[in-house]
Amino acid sequence: MVTKANLRAQVTDGIVEAVLDELADVGFGRLSMDGVARRARAGKAALYRRWPSKQEMVLDVVTGLSVPMAATTPSGDLTADVATLVAGVDDWLTDARMSRILPDLLAEAMRNPDLATALTDRLGAARRGYGQAVIDAAIARGEVSSDVDSEYVLDLIAAPVFWRLCGRREHTGTAFLDRVVDSVLHALGVSGR
Amino acid sequence: MVTKANLRAQVTDGIVEAVLDELADVGFGRLSMDGVARRARAGKAALYRRWPSKQEMVLDVVTGLSVPMAATTPSGDLTADVATLVAGVDDWLTDARMSRILPDLLAEAMRNPDLATALTDRLGAARRGYGQAVIDAAIARGEVSSDVDSEYVLDLIAAPVFWRLCGRREHTGTAFLDRVVDSVLHALGVSGR
C-alpha cells in the first residue's frame, strides 16, 4: 500500500502540485491552463507537452494521486483487508485538497458526460478493482458466498466515508471507521468483530 | 409524506422553477440573479423582493423542495419506517434536477463556509430530524438500544443512495434499496428481514 508519506514524496512535480492546488481552489469549471501555468511558474507549452487538454490533465493528475491510495493486496484476513480498504478511502478524502477536488469532479460529471465516463473508467473502476480483489479472495477461501452483491459492498466501502467527510463536512475517526467495516462485513454476509 | 405528484403541484411558481432549472444547468458558482430573472421572464426586482441574496434564494428554494421529501411520521414498524426514509432519499436524488443540484452545492460548500453552515443547519439538520424521530420512537418502544450511534445510522440512510446515484451515476432500484434498509437495521442493532 502507498502510505501518505511516500505519496507526498511522489508529488514533487511542481506542475502536478499546481494542478491540484488550482483544482482545489477554483474547481474544474473555472480551472484554466493559463491559471495552472501561472501557479506553476511554467509556460503553457510545458503543460501541453504533457497533456492534450484540460480534462486529460485533470484526470491524469487526479487518478495518479487517487488510484494508488486504494491499493490493497488480499492478506487472507477479510476483516483486516476491509479495514485497509475503508482506511484507504478515509486517507484519500481527509486529504485537504482531495476533499474539495472529488466533490467538485462529481458535481461536474453530472453535467459533463465525457468527464463522467472518464471518471468511471479511470478512477472508479481502478479503485474498485482493489476491493473486488479482496472480495474475490474471500469467495475463493469459502468465507463469502459467490452470489454476494459485490457492487453494493464496494459502494459501502466508500459511501459512508464520503458522506461524512464531503457530504456533511464532519469528522471520521476510529469508532466511525470500525462501524463502516462492520457494515461492509454484514453486507458480505459474514459476522463482524 | 409528500409524494412526487403533489411535490410537482407545489412548484407552480415560475421563479422557483427558474431557480431550480438554472441551478441544475449552471451550478451555484455561475448562477446569477440576472440569469434566473431572464429564465423566469421576470425582473430582478421581483427576485430581490423575495430574497435578499443569491445564497438565500438558493437555500430557500432547495430546502423548500428537499425537506418535505424527507418527512416521515414514525408508524410503530421500524423496518417500514426505515424503508420510507431510504425511499425518501431515493425519490429526492432520482429527481433529474436535484441529482445535479445537491452534488454541486456540496462541492461549493467545501469552499464556502457560510454556505456550508447554512446547508448543515437548514437542509441537513431538518432532513435528519425525521430520521432521528424514527430512531427515538424505536428506542422508546425498546426495540433499539438507547446507546445506538444515531449519527452513523442517519449517515447510512443517505450515503449509499447518494453514492450510487450522484457519486457513481448508476441506478438504484428495489433490490438496492432493500440492501440499504438491511444495512441501516444492522447498524440499529436489529436483525434485518
PDB file of C-alpha atoms in Angstrom, chain B residues 18-138:
ATOM      1  CA  ALA B  18     -36.318  29.100 -12.943  1.00  0.00           C
ATOM      2  CA  VAL B  19     -34.052  28.920  -9.866  1.00  0.00           C
ATOM      3  CA  LEU B  20     -34.101  25.114  -9.967  1.00  0.00           C
ATOM      4  CA  ASP B  21     -33.520  24.932 -13.722  1.00  0.00           C
ATOM      5  CA  GLU B  22     -30.719  27.462 -13.647  1.00  0.00           C
ATOM      6  CA  LEU B  23     -29.077  25.826 -10.634  1.00  0.00           C
ATOM      7  CA  ALA B  24     -29.216  22.397 -12.298  1.00  0.00           C
ATOM      8  CA  ASP B  25     -27.788  23.774 -15.541  1.00  0.00           C
ATOM      9  CA  VAL B  26     -25.013  26.114 -14.439  1.00  0.00           C
ATOM     10  CA  GLY B  27     -24.426  25.369 -10.741  1.00  0.00           C
ATOM     11  CA  PHE B  28     -24.249  27.682  -7.735  1.00  0.00           C
ATOM     12  CA  GLY B  29     -20.945  29.315  -8.700  1.00  0.00           C
ATOM     13  CA  ARG B  30     -22.105  30.526 -12.095  1.00  0.00           C
ATOM     14  CA  LEU B  31     -25.735  31.182 -11.156  1.00  0.00           C
ATOM     15  CA  SER B  32     -26.681  34.857 -11.232  1.00  0.00           C
ATOM     16  CA  MET B  33     -29.796  36.786 -10.293  1.00  0.00           C
ATOM     17  CA  ASP B  34     -29.756  38.083 -13.879  1.00  0.00           C
ATOM     18  CA  GLY B  35     -29.744  34.550 -15.283  1.00  0.00           C
ATOM     19  CA  VAL B  36     -32.663  33.495 -13.084  1.00  0.00           C
ATOM     20  CA  ALA B  37     -34.631  36.647 -13.916  1.00  0.00           C
ATOM     21  CA  ARG B  38     -34.070  36.094 -17.644  1.00  0.00           C
ATOM     22  CA  ARG B  39     -35.156  32.458 -17.383  1.00  0.00           C
ATOM     23  CA  ALA B  40     -38.245  33.348 -15.344  1.00  0.00           C
ATOM     24  CA  ARG B  41     -39.074  36.261 -17.673  1.00  0.00           C
ATOM     25  CA  ALA B  42     -39.260  38.389 -14.571  1.00  0.00           C
ATOM     26  CA  GLY B  43     -37.462  41.473 -13.381  1.00  0.00           C
ATOM     27  CA  LYS B  44     -34.576  41.253 -10.937  1.00  0.00           C
ATOM     28  CA  ALA B  45     -36.664  43.396  -8.568  1.00  0.00           C
ATOM     29  CA  ALA B  46     -39.173  40.524  -8.308  1.00  0.00           C
ATOM     30  CA  LEU B  47     -36.353  38.265  -7.106  1.00  0.00           C
ATOM     31  CA  TYR B  48     -34.993  40.754  -4.602  1.00  0.00           C
ATOM     32  CA  ARG B  49     -38.472  41.289  -3.180  1.00  0.00           C
ATOM     33  CA  ARG B  50     -38.419  37.637  -2.114  1.00  0.00           C
ATOM     34  CA  TRP B  51     -34.770  37.047  -1.310  1.00  0.00           C
ATOM     35  CA  PRO B  52     -32.002  39.415  -0.175  1.00  0.00           C
ATOM     36  CA  SER B  53     -29.222  37.467  -1.927  1.00  0.00           C
ATOM     37  CA  LYS B  54     -28.402  34.668  -4.319  1.00  0.00           C
ATOM     38  CA  GLN B  55     -27.424  32.363  -1.442  1.00  0.00           C
ATOM     39  CA  GLU B  56     -30.684  32.998   0.400  1.00  0.00           C
ATOM     40  CA  MET B  57     -32.651  32.410  -2.802  1.00  0.00           C
ATOM     41  CA  VAL B  58     -30.912  29.088  -3.465  1.00  0.00           C
ATOM     42  CA  LEU B  59     -31.224  27.869   0.125  1.00  0.00           C
ATOM     43  CA  ASP B  60     -34.873  28.821   0.354  1.00  0.00           C
ATOM     44  CA  VAL B  61     -35.771  27.100  -2.914  1.00  0.00           C
ATOM     45  CA  VAL B  62     -33.660  23.975  -2.316  1.00  0.00           C
ATOM     46  CA  THR B  63     -34.757  23.431   1.290  1.00  0.00           C
ATOM     47  CA  GLY B  64     -38.370  24.161   0.334  1.00  0.00           C
ATOM     48  CA  LEU B  65     -38.174  21.293  -2.138  1.00  0.00           C
ATOM     49  CA  SER B  66     -35.920  18.920  -0.180  1.00  0.00           C
ATOM     50  CA  VAL B  67     -37.047  18.985   3.434  1.00  0.00           C
ATOM     51  CA  PRO B  68     -40.668  17.888   2.826  1.00  0.00           C
ATOM     52  CA  MET B  69     -39.334  14.921   0.795  1.00  0.00           C
ATOM     53  CA  ALA B  70     -37.770  13.509   3.997  1.00  0.00           C
ATOM     54  CA  ALA B  71     -40.972  13.863   6.023  1.00  0.00           C
ATOM     55  CA  THR B  72     -41.852  10.634   7.836  1.00  0.00           C
ATOM     56  CA  THR B  73     -44.030  10.005  10.865  1.00  0.00           C
ATOM     57  CA  PRO B  74     -42.937   7.012  12.969  1.00  0.00           C
ATOM     58  CA  SER B  75     -45.525   4.292  12.342  1.00  0.00           C
ATOM     59  CA  GLY B  76     -44.541   1.803  15.021  1.00  0.00           C
ATOM     60  CA  ASP B  77     -42.995  -0.505  12.388  1.00  0.00           C
ATOM     61  CA  LEU B  78     -39.239   0.162  12.366  1.00  0.00           C
ATOM     62  CA  THR B  79     -38.480  -1.692   9.135  1.00  0.00           C
ATOM     63  CA  ALA B  80     -41.273   0.144   7.329  1.00  0.00           C
ATOM     64  CA  ASP B  81     -40.125   3.500   8.711  1.00  0.00           C
ATOM     65  CA  VAL B  82     -36.506   2.911   7.668  1.00  0.00           C
ATOM     66  CA  ALA B  83     -37.713   1.864   4.213  1.00  0.00           C
ATOM     67  CA  THR B  84     -39.721   5.101   3.978  1.00  0.00           C
ATOM     68  CA  LEU B  85     -36.681   7.183   4.952  1.00  0.00           C
ATOM     69  CA  VAL B  86     -34.428   5.417   2.428  1.00  0.00           C
ATOM     70  CA  ALA B  87     -37.102   5.745  -0.290  1.00  0.00           C
ATOM     71  CA  GLY B  88     -37.312   9.454   0.559  1.00  0.00           C
ATOM     72  CA  VAL B  89     -33.605   9.868  -0.189  1.00  0.00           C
ATOM     73  CA  ASP B  90     -34.025   7.889  -3.406  1.00  0.00           C
ATOM     74  CA  ASP B  91     -37.011   9.993  -4.547  1.00  0.00           C
ATOM     75  CA  TRP B  92     -35.031  13.144  -3.767  1.00  0.00           C
ATOM     76  CA  LEU B  93     -31.897  12.185  -5.660  1.00  0.00           C
ATOM     77  CA  THR B  94     -33.541  10.493  -8.631  1.00  0.00           C
ATOM     78  CA  ASP B  95     -35.150  13.868  -9.371  1.00  0.00           C
ATOM     79  CA  ALA B  96     -33.325  14.998 -12.517  1.00  0.00           C
ATOM     80  CA  ARG B  97     -32.605  18.476 -11.189  1.00  0.00           C
ATOM     81  CA  MET B  98     -31.811  17.573  -7.602  1.00  0.00           C
ATOM     82  CA  SER B  99     -29.293  14.903  -8.696  1.00  0.00           C
ATOM     83  CA  ARG B 100     -27.289  17.750 -10.214  1.00  0.00           C
ATOM     84  CA  ILE B 101     -28.071  20.444  -7.643  1.00  0.00           C
ATOM     85  CA  LEU B 102     -27.084  18.557  -4.483  1.00  0.00           C
ATOM     86  CA  PRO B 103     -23.579  17.433  -5.603  1.00  0.00           C
ATOM     87  CA  ASP B 104     -22.942  20.964  -6.840  1.00  0.00           C
ATOM     88  CA  LEU B 105     -23.969  22.515  -3.509  1.00  0.00           C
ATOM     89  CA  LEU B 106     -21.822  20.012  -1.594  1.00  0.00           C
ATOM     90  CA  ALA B 107     -18.822  20.845  -3.784  1.00  0.00           C
ATOM     91  CA  GLU B 108     -19.445  24.557  -3.311  1.00  0.00           C
ATOM     92  CA  ALA B 109     -19.837  24.101   0.450  1.00  0.00           C
ATOM     93  CA  MET B 110     -16.295  22.689   0.673  1.00  0.00           C
ATOM     94  CA  ARG B 111     -15.055  26.130  -0.452  1.00  0.00           C
ATOM     95  CA  ASN B 112     -17.723  28.382   1.058  1.00  0.00           C
ATOM     96  CA  PRO B 113     -18.011  28.053   4.871  1.00  0.00           C
ATOM     97  CA  ASP B 114     -21.051  30.304   5.028  1.00  0.00           C
ATOM     98  CA  LEU B 115     -22.979  28.151   2.545  1.00  0.00           C
ATOM     99  CA  ALA B 116     -21.708  25.047   4.378  1.00  0.00           C
ATOM    100  CA  THR B 117     -23.170  26.208   7.703  1.00  0.00           C
ATOM    101  CA  ALA B 118     -26.479  27.142   6.117  1.00  0.00           C
ATOM    102  CA  LEU B 119     -26.738  23.771   4.331  1.00  0.00           C
ATOM    103  CA  THR B 120     -25.982  21.871   7.538  1.00  0.00           C
ATOM    104  CA  ASP B 121     -28.437  23.870   9.636  1.00  0.00           C
ATOM    105  CA  ARG B 122     -31.325  24.288   7.237  1.00  0.00           C
ATOM    106  CA  LEU B 123     -31.126  21.273   4.921  1.00  0.00           C
ATOM    107  CA  GLY B 124     -29.143  18.518   6.671  1.00  0.00           C
ATOM    108  CA  ALA B 125     -30.466  19.000  10.206  1.00  0.00           C
ATOM    109  CA  ALA B 126     -34.065  19.347   9.020  1.00  0.00           C
ATOM    110  CA  ARG B 127     -33.936  16.180   6.911  1.00  0.00           C
ATOM    111  CA  ARG B 128     -32.052  14.208   9.573  1.00  0.00           C
ATOM    112  CA  GLY B 129     -34.599  15.241  12.205  1.00  0.00           C
ATOM    113  CA  TYR B 130     -37.162  12.950  10.567  1.00  0.00           C
ATOM    114  CA  GLY B 131     -34.755  10.005  10.785  1.00  0.00           C
ATOM    115  CA  GLN B 132     -33.905  10.840  14.375  1.00  0.00           C
ATOM    116  CA  ALA B 133     -37.622  10.787  15.257  1.00  0.00           C
ATOM    117  CA  VAL B 134     -37.875   7.247  13.826  1.00  0.00           C
ATOM    118  CA  ILE B 135     -34.858   6.151  15.892  1.00  0.00           C
ATOM    119  CA  ASP B 136     -36.184   7.828  19.046  1.00  0.00           C
ATOM    120  CA  ALA B 137     -39.560   6.125  18.636  1.00  0.00           C
ATOM    121  CA  ALA B 138     -37.830   2.726  18.267  1.00  0.00           C
TER     122      ALA B 138
END
